Short mmCIF file of C-alpha atoms and ligand atoms in Angstrom, two decimals:
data_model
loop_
_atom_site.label_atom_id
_atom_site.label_comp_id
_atom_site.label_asym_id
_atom_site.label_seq_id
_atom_site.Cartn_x
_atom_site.Cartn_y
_atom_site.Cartn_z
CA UNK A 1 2.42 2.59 5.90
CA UNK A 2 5.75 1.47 5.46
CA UNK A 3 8.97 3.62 6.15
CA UNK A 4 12.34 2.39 5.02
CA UNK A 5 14.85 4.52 7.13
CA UNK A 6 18.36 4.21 5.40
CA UNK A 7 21.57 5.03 7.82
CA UNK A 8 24.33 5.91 6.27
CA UNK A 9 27.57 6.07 8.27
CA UNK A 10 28.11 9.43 10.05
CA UNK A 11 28.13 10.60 14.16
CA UNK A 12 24.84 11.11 13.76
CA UNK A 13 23.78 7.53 12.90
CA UNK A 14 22.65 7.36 16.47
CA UNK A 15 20.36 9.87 15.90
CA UNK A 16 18.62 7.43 13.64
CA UNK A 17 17.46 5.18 16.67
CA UNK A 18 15.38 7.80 17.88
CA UNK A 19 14.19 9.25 14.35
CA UNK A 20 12.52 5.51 14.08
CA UNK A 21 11.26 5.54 17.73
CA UNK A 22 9.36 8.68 16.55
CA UNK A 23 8.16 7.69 12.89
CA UNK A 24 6.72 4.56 14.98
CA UNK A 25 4.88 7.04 17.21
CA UNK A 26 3.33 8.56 14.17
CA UNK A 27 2.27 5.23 13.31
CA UNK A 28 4.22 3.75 10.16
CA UNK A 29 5.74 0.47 10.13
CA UNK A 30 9.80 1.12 10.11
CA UNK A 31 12.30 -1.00 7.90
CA UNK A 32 16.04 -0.25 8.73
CA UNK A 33 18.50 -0.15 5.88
CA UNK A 34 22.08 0.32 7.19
CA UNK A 35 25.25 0.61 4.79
CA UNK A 36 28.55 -0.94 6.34
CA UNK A 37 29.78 2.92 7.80
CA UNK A 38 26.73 3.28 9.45
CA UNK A 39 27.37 -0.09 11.68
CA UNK A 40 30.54 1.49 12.99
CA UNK A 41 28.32 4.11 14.63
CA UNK A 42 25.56 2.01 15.74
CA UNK A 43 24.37 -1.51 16.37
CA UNK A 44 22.09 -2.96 13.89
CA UNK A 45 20.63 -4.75 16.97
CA UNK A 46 19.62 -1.21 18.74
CA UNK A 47 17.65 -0.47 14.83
CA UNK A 48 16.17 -4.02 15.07
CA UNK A 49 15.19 -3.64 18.93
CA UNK A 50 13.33 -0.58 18.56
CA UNK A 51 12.05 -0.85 15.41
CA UNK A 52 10.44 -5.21 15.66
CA UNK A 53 11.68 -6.06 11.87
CA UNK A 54 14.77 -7.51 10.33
CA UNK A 55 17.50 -4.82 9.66
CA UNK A 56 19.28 -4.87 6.68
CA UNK A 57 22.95 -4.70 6.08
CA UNK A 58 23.92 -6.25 3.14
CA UNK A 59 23.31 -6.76 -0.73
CA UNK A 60 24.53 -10.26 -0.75
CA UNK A 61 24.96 -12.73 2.38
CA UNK A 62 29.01 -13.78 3.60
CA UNK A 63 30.64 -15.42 0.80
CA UNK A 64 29.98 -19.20 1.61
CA UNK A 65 30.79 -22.05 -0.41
CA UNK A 66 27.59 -22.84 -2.10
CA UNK A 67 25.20 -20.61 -2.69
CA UNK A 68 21.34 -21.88 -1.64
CA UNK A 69 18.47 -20.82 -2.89
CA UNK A 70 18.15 -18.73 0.21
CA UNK A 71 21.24 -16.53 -1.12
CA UNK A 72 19.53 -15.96 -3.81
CA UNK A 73 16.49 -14.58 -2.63
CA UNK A 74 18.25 -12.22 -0.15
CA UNK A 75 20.42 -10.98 -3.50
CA UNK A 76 17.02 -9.75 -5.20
CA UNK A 77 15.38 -8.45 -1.50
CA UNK A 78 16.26 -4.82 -2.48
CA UNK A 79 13.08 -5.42 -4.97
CA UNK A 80 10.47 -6.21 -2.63
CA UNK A 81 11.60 -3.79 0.19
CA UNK A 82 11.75 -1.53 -3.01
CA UNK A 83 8.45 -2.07 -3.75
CA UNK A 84 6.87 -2.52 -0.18
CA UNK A 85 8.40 1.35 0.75
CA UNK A 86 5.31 3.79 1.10
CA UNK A 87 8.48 6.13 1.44
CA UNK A 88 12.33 6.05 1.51
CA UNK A 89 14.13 8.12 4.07
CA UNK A 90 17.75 8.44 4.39
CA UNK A 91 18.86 10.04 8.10
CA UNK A 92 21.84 11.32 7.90
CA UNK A 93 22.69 11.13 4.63
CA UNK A 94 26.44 11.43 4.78
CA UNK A 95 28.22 13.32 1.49
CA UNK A 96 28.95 9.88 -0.35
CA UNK A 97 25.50 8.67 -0.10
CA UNK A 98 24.70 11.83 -1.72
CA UNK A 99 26.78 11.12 -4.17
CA UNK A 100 25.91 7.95 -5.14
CA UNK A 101 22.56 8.39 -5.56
CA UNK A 102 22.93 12.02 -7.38
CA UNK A 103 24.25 9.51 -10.25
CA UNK A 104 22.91 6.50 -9.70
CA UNK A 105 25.37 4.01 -8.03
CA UNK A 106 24.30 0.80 -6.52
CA UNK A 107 27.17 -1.16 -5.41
CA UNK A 108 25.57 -1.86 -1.52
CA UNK A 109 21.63 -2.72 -0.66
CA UNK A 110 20.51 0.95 0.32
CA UNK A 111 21.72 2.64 -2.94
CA UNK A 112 20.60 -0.47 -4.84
CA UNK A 113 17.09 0.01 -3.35
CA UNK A 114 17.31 3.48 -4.20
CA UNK A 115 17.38 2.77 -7.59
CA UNK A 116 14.35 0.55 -7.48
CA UNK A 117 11.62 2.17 -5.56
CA UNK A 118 9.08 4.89 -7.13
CA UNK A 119 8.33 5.87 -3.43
CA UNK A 120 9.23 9.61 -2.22
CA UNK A 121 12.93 10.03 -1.08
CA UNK A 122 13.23 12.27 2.04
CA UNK A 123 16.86 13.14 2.71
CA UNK A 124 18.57 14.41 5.47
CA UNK A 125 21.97 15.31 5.01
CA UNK A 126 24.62 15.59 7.90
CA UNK A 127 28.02 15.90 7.73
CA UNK A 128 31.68 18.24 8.47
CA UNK A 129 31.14 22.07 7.54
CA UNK A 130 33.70 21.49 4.56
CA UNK A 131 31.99 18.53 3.05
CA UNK A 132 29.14 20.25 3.43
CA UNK A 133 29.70 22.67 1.43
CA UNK A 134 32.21 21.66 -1.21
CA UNK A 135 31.27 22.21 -4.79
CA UNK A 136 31.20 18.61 -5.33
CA UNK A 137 28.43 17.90 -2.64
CA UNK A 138 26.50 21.03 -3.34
CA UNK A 139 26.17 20.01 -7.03
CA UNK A 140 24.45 16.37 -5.72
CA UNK A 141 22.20 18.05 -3.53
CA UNK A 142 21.29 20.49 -6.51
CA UNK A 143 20.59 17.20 -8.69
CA UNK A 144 19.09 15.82 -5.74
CA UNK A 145 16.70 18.74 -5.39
CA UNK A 146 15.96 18.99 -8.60
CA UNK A 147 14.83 15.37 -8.53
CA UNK A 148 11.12 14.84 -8.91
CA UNK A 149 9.87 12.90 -5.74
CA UNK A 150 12.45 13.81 -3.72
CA UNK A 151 12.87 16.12 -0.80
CA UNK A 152 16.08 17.42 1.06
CA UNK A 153 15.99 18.51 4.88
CA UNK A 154 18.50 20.62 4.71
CA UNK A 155 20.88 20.79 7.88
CA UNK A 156 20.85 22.73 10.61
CA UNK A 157 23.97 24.75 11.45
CA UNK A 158 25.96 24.49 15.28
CA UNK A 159 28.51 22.89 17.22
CA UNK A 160 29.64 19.74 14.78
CA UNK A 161 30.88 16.54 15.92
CA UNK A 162 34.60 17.12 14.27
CA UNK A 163 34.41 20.60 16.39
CA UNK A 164 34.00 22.95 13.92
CA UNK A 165 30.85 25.31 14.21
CA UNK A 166 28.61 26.11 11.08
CA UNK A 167 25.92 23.93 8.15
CA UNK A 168 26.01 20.35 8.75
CA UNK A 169 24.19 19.13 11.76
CA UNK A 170 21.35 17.01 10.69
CA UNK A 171 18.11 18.47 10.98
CA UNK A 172 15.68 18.40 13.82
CA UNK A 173 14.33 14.95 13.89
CA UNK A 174 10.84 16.34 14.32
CA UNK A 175 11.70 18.29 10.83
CA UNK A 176 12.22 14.90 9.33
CA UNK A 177 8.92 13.53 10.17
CA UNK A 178 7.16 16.26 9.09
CA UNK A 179 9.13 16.56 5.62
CA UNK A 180 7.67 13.06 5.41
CA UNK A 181 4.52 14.13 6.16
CA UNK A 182 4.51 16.64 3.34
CA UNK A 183 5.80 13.96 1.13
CA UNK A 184 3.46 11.66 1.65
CA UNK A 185 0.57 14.33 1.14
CA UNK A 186 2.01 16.14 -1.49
CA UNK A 187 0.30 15.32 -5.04
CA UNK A 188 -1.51 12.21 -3.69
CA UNK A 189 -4.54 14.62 -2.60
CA UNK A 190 -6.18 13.82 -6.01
CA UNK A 191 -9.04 12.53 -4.59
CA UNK A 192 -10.51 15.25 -2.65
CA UNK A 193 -13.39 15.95 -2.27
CA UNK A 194 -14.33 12.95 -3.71
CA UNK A 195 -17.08 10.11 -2.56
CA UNK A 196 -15.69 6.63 -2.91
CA UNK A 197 -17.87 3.33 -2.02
CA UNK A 198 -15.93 0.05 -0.67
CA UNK A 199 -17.29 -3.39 -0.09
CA UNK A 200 -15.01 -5.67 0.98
CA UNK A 201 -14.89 -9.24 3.39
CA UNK A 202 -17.04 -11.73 2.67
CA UNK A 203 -20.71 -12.05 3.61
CA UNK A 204 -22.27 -15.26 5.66
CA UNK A 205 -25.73 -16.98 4.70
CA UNK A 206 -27.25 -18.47 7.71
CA UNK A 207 -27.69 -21.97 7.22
CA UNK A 208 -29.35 -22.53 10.75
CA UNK A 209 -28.44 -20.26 14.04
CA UNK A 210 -25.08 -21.57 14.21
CA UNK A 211 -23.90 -22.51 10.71
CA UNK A 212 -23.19 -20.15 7.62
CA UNK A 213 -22.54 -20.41 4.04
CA UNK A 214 -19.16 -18.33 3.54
CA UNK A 215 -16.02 -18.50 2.07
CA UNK A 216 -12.15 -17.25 2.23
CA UNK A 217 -12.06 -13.78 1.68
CA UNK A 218 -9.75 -11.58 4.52
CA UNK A 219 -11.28 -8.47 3.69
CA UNK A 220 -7.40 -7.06 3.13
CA UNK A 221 -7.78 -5.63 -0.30
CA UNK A 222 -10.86 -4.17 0.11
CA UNK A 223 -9.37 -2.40 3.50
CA UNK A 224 -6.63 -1.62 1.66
CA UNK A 225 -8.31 0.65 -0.75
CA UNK A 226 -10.02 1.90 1.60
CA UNK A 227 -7.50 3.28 3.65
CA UNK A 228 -5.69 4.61 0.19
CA UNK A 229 -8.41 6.35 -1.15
CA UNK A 230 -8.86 8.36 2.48
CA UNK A 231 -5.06 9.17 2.52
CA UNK A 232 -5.69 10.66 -1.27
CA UNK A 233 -8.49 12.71 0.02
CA UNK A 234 -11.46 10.97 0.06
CA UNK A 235 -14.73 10.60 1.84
CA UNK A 236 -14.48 6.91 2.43
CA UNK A 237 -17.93 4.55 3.02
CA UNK A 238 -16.86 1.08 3.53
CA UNK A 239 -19.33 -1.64 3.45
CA UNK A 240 -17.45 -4.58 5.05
CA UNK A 241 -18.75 -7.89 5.83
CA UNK A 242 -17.24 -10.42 8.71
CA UNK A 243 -13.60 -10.90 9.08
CA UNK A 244 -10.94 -11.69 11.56
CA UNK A 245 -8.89 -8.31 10.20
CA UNK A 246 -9.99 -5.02 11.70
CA UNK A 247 -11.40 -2.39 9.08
CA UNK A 248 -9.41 0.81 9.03
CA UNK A 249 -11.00 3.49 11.59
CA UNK A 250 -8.84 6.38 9.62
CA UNK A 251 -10.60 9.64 9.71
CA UNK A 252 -12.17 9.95 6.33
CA UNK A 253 -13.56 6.52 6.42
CA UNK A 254 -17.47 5.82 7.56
CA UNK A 255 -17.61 1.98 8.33
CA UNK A 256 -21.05 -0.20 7.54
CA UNK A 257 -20.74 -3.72 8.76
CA UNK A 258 -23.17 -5.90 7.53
CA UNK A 259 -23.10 -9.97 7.46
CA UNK A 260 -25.35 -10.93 4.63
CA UNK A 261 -25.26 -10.50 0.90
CA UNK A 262 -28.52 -8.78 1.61
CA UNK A 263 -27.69 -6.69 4.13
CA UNK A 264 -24.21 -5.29 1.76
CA UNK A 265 -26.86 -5.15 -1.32
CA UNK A 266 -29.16 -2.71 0.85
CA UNK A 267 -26.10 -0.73 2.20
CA UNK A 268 -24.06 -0.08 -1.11
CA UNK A 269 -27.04 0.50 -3.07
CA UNK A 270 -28.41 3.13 -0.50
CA UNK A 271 -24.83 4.68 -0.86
CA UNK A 272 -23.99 4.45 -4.45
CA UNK A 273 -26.44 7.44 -5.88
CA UNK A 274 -24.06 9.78 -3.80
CA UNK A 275 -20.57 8.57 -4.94
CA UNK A 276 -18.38 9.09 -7.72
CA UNK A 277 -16.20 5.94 -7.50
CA UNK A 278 -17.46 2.48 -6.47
CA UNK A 279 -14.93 -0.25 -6.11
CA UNK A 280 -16.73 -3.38 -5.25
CA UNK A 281 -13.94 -5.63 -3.66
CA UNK A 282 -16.25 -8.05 -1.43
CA UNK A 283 -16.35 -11.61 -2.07
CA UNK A 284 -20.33 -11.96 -2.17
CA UNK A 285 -21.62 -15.29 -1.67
CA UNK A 286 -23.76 -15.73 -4.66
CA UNK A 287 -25.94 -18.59 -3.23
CA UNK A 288 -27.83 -18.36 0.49
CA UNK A 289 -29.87 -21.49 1.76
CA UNK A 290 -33.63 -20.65 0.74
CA UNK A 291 -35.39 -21.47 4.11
CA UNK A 292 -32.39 -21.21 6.87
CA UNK A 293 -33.64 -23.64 9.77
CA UNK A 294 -35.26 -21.42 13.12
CA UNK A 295 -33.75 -24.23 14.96
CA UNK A 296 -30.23 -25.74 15.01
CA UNK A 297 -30.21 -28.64 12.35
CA UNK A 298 -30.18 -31.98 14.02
CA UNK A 299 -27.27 -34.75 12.90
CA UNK A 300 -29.11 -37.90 11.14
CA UNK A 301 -28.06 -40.64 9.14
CA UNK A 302 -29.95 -39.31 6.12
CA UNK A 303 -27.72 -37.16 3.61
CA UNK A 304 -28.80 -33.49 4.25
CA UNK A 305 -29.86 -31.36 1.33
CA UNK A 306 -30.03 -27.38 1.46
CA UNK A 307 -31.46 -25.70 -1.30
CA UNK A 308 -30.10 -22.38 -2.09
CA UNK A 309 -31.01 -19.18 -3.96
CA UNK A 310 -29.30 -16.73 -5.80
CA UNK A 311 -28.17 -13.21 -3.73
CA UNK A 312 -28.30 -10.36 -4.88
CA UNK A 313 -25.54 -9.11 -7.52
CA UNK A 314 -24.60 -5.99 -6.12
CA UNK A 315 -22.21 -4.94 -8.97
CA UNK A 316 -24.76 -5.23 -11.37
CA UNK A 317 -27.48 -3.40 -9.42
CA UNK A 318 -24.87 -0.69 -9.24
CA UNK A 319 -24.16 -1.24 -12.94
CA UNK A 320 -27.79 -0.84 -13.65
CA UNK A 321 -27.83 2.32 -11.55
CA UNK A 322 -24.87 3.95 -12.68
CA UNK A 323 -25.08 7.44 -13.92
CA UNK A 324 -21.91 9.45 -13.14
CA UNK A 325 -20.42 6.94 -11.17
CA UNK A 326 -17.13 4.87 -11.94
CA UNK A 327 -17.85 1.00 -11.11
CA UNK A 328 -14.68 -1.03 -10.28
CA UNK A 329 -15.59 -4.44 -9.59
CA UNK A 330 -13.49 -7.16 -8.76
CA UNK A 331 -12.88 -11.04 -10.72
CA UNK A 332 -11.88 -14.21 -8.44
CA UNK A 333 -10.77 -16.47 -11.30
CA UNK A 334 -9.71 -20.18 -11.28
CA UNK A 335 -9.13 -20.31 -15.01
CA UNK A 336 -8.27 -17.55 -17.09
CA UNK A 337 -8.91 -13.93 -15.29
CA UNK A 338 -8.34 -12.12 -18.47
CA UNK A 339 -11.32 -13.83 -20.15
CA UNK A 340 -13.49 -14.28 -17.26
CA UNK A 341 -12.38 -10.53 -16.35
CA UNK A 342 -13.64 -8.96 -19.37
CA UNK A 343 -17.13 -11.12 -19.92
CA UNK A 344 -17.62 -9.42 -16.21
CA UNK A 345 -16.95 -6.19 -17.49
CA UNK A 346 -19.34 -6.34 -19.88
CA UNK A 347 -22.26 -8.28 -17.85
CA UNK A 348 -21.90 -6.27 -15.49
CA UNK A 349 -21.66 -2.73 -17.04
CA UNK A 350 -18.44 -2.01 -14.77
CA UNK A 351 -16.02 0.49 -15.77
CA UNK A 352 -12.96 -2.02 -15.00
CA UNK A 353 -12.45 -5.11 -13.86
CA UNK A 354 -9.54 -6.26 -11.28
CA UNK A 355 -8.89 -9.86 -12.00
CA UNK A 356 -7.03 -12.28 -10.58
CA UNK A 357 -6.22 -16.09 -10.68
CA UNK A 358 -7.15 -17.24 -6.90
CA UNK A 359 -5.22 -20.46 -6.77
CA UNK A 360 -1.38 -18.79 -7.05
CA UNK A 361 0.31 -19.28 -4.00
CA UNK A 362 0.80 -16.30 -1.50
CA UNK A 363 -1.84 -14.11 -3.72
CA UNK A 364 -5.40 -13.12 -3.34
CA UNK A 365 -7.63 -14.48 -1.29
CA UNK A 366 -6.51 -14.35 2.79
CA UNK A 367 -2.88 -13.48 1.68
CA UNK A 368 -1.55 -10.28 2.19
CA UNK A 369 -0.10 -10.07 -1.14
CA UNK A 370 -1.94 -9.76 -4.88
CA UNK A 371 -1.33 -10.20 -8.69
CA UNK A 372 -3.91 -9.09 -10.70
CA UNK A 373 -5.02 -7.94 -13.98
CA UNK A 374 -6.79 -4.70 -14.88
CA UNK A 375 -9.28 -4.83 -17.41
CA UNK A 376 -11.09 -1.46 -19.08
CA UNK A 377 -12.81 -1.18 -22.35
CA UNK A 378 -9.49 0.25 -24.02
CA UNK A 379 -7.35 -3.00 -22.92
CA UNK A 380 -5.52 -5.03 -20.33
CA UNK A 381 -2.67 -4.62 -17.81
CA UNK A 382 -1.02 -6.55 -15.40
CA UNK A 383 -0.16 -5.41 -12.10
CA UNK A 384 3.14 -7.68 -10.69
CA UNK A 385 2.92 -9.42 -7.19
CA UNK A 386 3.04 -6.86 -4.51
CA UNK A 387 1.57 -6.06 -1.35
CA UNK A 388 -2.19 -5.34 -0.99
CA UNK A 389 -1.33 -1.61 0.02
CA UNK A 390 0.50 -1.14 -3.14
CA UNK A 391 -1.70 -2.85 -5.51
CA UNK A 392 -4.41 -0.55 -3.87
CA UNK A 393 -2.70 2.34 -4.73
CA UNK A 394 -2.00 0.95 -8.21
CA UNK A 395 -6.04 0.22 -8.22
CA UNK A 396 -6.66 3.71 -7.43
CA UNK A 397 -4.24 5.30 -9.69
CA UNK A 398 -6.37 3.51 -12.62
CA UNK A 399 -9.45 4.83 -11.54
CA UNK A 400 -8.65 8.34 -10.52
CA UNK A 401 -7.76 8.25 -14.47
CA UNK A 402 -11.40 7.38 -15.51
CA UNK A 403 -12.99 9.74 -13.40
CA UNK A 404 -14.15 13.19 -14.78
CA UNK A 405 -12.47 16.41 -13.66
CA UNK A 406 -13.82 17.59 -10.46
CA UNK A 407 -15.61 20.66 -10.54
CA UNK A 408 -12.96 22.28 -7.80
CA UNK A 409 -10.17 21.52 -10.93
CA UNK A 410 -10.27 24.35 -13.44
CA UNK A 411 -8.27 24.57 -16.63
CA UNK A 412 -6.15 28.28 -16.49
CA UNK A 413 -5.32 29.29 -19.55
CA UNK A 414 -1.69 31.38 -19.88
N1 CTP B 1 -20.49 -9.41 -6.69
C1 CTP B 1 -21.58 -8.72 -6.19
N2 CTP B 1 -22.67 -9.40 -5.77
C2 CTP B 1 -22.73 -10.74 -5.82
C3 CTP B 1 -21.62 -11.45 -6.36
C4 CTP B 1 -20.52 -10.75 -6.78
O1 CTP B 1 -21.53 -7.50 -6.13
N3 CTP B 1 -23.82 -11.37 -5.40
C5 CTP B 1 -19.35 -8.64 -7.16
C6 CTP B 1 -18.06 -8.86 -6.38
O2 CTP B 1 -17.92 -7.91 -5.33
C7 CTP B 1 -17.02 -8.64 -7.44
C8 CTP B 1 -17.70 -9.08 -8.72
O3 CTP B 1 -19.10 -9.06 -8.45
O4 CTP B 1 -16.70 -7.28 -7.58
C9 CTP B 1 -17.36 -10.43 -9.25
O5 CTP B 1 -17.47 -11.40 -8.27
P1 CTP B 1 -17.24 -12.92 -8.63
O6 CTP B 1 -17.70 -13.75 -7.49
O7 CTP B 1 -15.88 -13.12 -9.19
O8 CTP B 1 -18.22 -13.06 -9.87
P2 CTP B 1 -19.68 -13.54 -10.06
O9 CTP B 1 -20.41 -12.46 -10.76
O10 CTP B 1 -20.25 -14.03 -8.79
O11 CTP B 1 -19.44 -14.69 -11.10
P3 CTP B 1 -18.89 -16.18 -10.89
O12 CTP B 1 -18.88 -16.45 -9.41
O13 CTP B 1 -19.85 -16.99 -11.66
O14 CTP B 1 -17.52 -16.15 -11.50
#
């Protein structure tokens, strides 16, 4: 998961060097986000060092003579760090911070980002005893508090940096971390208790011992979901076929690797009379040679022909099957994904379809980014360009909504 840790321009700043050392320990990828105070405290550099990714200081590069086409993607970067952030913290968050974003000001790149992500907001204020508690900053951090999504870690009182004693000390740093903890958990559990089915990667036809029948897939979206659905709660079985990536060993998530289309078909099929959501992400290869060769296949002059069969179609065995479940399946388009999307959802008896057009650049297959449609009997809806791990969540959002209510949920009436 991706943190972006926004350092606002207080004493404490340096304390932010060590809050990313220890959100790195807890294993999330750390983006810095520093506003021009904060470098007067610390070194962009020291953020970059520790943390291995590009730290980011301002909304728009030095004023040069021409602007390139590079400027102009750095001027619209607060969107995709936006939209990459799994969660937005802000350590220390001095009193004009505060202020800015208790009413919505976005005149530098972290209060700009602000603005555009969805992700929690974990704040930690730290400031002087009087700034701390003048009317003006308490009624931000009431706004602030009252903001849905976001969470304040309030600060400690002792010994402040301007010498006076009393509220204002940022919080423990460990307190931070765990705030973002509960964040993260908080009202994403909606798939407990839950049974969710992945395939994903591709699956290899022998040919003869050495050569296969394949084709592009990464295995990255299916992984993806995978890991998404276990953070919301659920019992994860993933199905994945061969791939250089490494499927997610998360607790909540049983992996099955298999390398044939027949070997997936046997596994998902076995699995899918005890789920309640099957999202079948794999890139199957529909055709495997009919006879593969015992023996490595000699090189003659003669043209070589294979003749190939049809695998099995796992979504529409599952289709076929389906009683309670939820069937996601997935569309690789060329042409029109919308079309081909919805003649699949049909065929194929699938609750929704997630379609995309495979030959965009930087999307889909063995990218680490997506753009897709998704298709349900009530109508279509696009999902913009985004990384995997957010579409996933995107993917899951959609079919948490088609699910029934779990038993656990029950209605109180007042
Ligand atoms: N799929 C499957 N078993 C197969 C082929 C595909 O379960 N033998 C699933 C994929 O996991 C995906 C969906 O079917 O969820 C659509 O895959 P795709 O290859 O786009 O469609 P096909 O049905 O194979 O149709 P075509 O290749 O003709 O577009």
């Amino acid at each position: 998961m991706k943190i972006v840790l926004g350092v606002s321009g207080g004493i404490a700043a340096y304390k932010a060097a060590e809050l990313a050392r220890l959100l790195q320990q807890a294993g999330y990828r750390v983006q810095a986000v520093m506003t021009r105070a904060a470098r007067e405290f610390v070194a962009p550099m020291t953020l970059a060092a520790l943390t291995g990714e590009k730290v980011i200081t301002d909304l728009f590069p030095p004023e040069t003579a021409a602007a390139s086409p590079a400027d102009a993607e750095a001027a619209i970067e607060h969107i995709a760090v936006a939209q990459a952030a799994d969660a937005l913290v802000v350590a220390p968050a001095t009193a004009h911070v505060l202020a800015k974003f208790a009413h919505g000001f976005a005149d530098d790149f972290l209060s700009t980002l602000y603005l555009a992500t969805t992700a929690p907001v974990i704040l930690a204020p730290a400031m002087n005893l009087n700034m701390w508690r003048h009317a003006a900053t308490q009624a931000n951090l009431e706004t602030l508090r009252r903001r849905p999504g976001h969470v304040l870690v309030e600060p400690g009182a002792g010994y402040l940096a301007c010498g006076m004693v009393g509220e204002g000390r940022l919080a423990e740093l460990e307190a931070i971390v765990a705030a973002l903890e509960r964040a993260l958990a908080q009202g994403q559990r909606d798939l407990a208790g839950r049974k969710v089915l992945i395939t994903a990667g591709p699956t290899r036809e022998a040919i003869d011992p050495v050569r296969y029948l394949s084709n592009r897939s990464s295995g990255k979206m299916g992984f993806a979901l995978a890991e998404a659905a276990a953070r919301r709660g659920a019992a994860v079985v993933l199905v994945a076929g061969p791939t250089a990536a490494e499927p997610p060993r998360a607790s909540g998530i049983e992996v099955i690797p298999v390398t044939t289309a027949e070997e997936m078909a046997a596994a998902a099929l076995a699995q899918f009379p005890h789920v309640d959501l099957a999202i079948l992400a794999a890139a199957v290869a529909d055709y495997r040679p009919v006879k593969p060769a015992g023996e490595k296949i000699k090189k003659t002059a003669a043209p070589l022909h294979l003749e190939l069969e049809p695998t099995p179609d796992i979504l529409a065995a599952c289709g076929r099957a389906k009683r309670h479940q939820i069937l996601v399946g997935f569309a690789a388009e060329t042409g029109s994904p919308v079309a081909a999307g919805r003649a699949k959802l049909q065929a194929k008896a699938a609750d929704m379809i997630v379609a995309n057009d495979v030959t965009l650049p930087g999307a889909g297959f063995d990218a680490d980014e997506n753009e897709v449609f998704l298709i349900t009997a009530s109508g279509d809806r696009k999902l913009e360009r985004a990384p995997k791990s957010k579409i996933a969540g995107q993917i899951l959002d959609a079919a948490a909504a088609l699910l029934a209510p779990s038993p656990s949920v029950r209605l109180v009436r007042a």
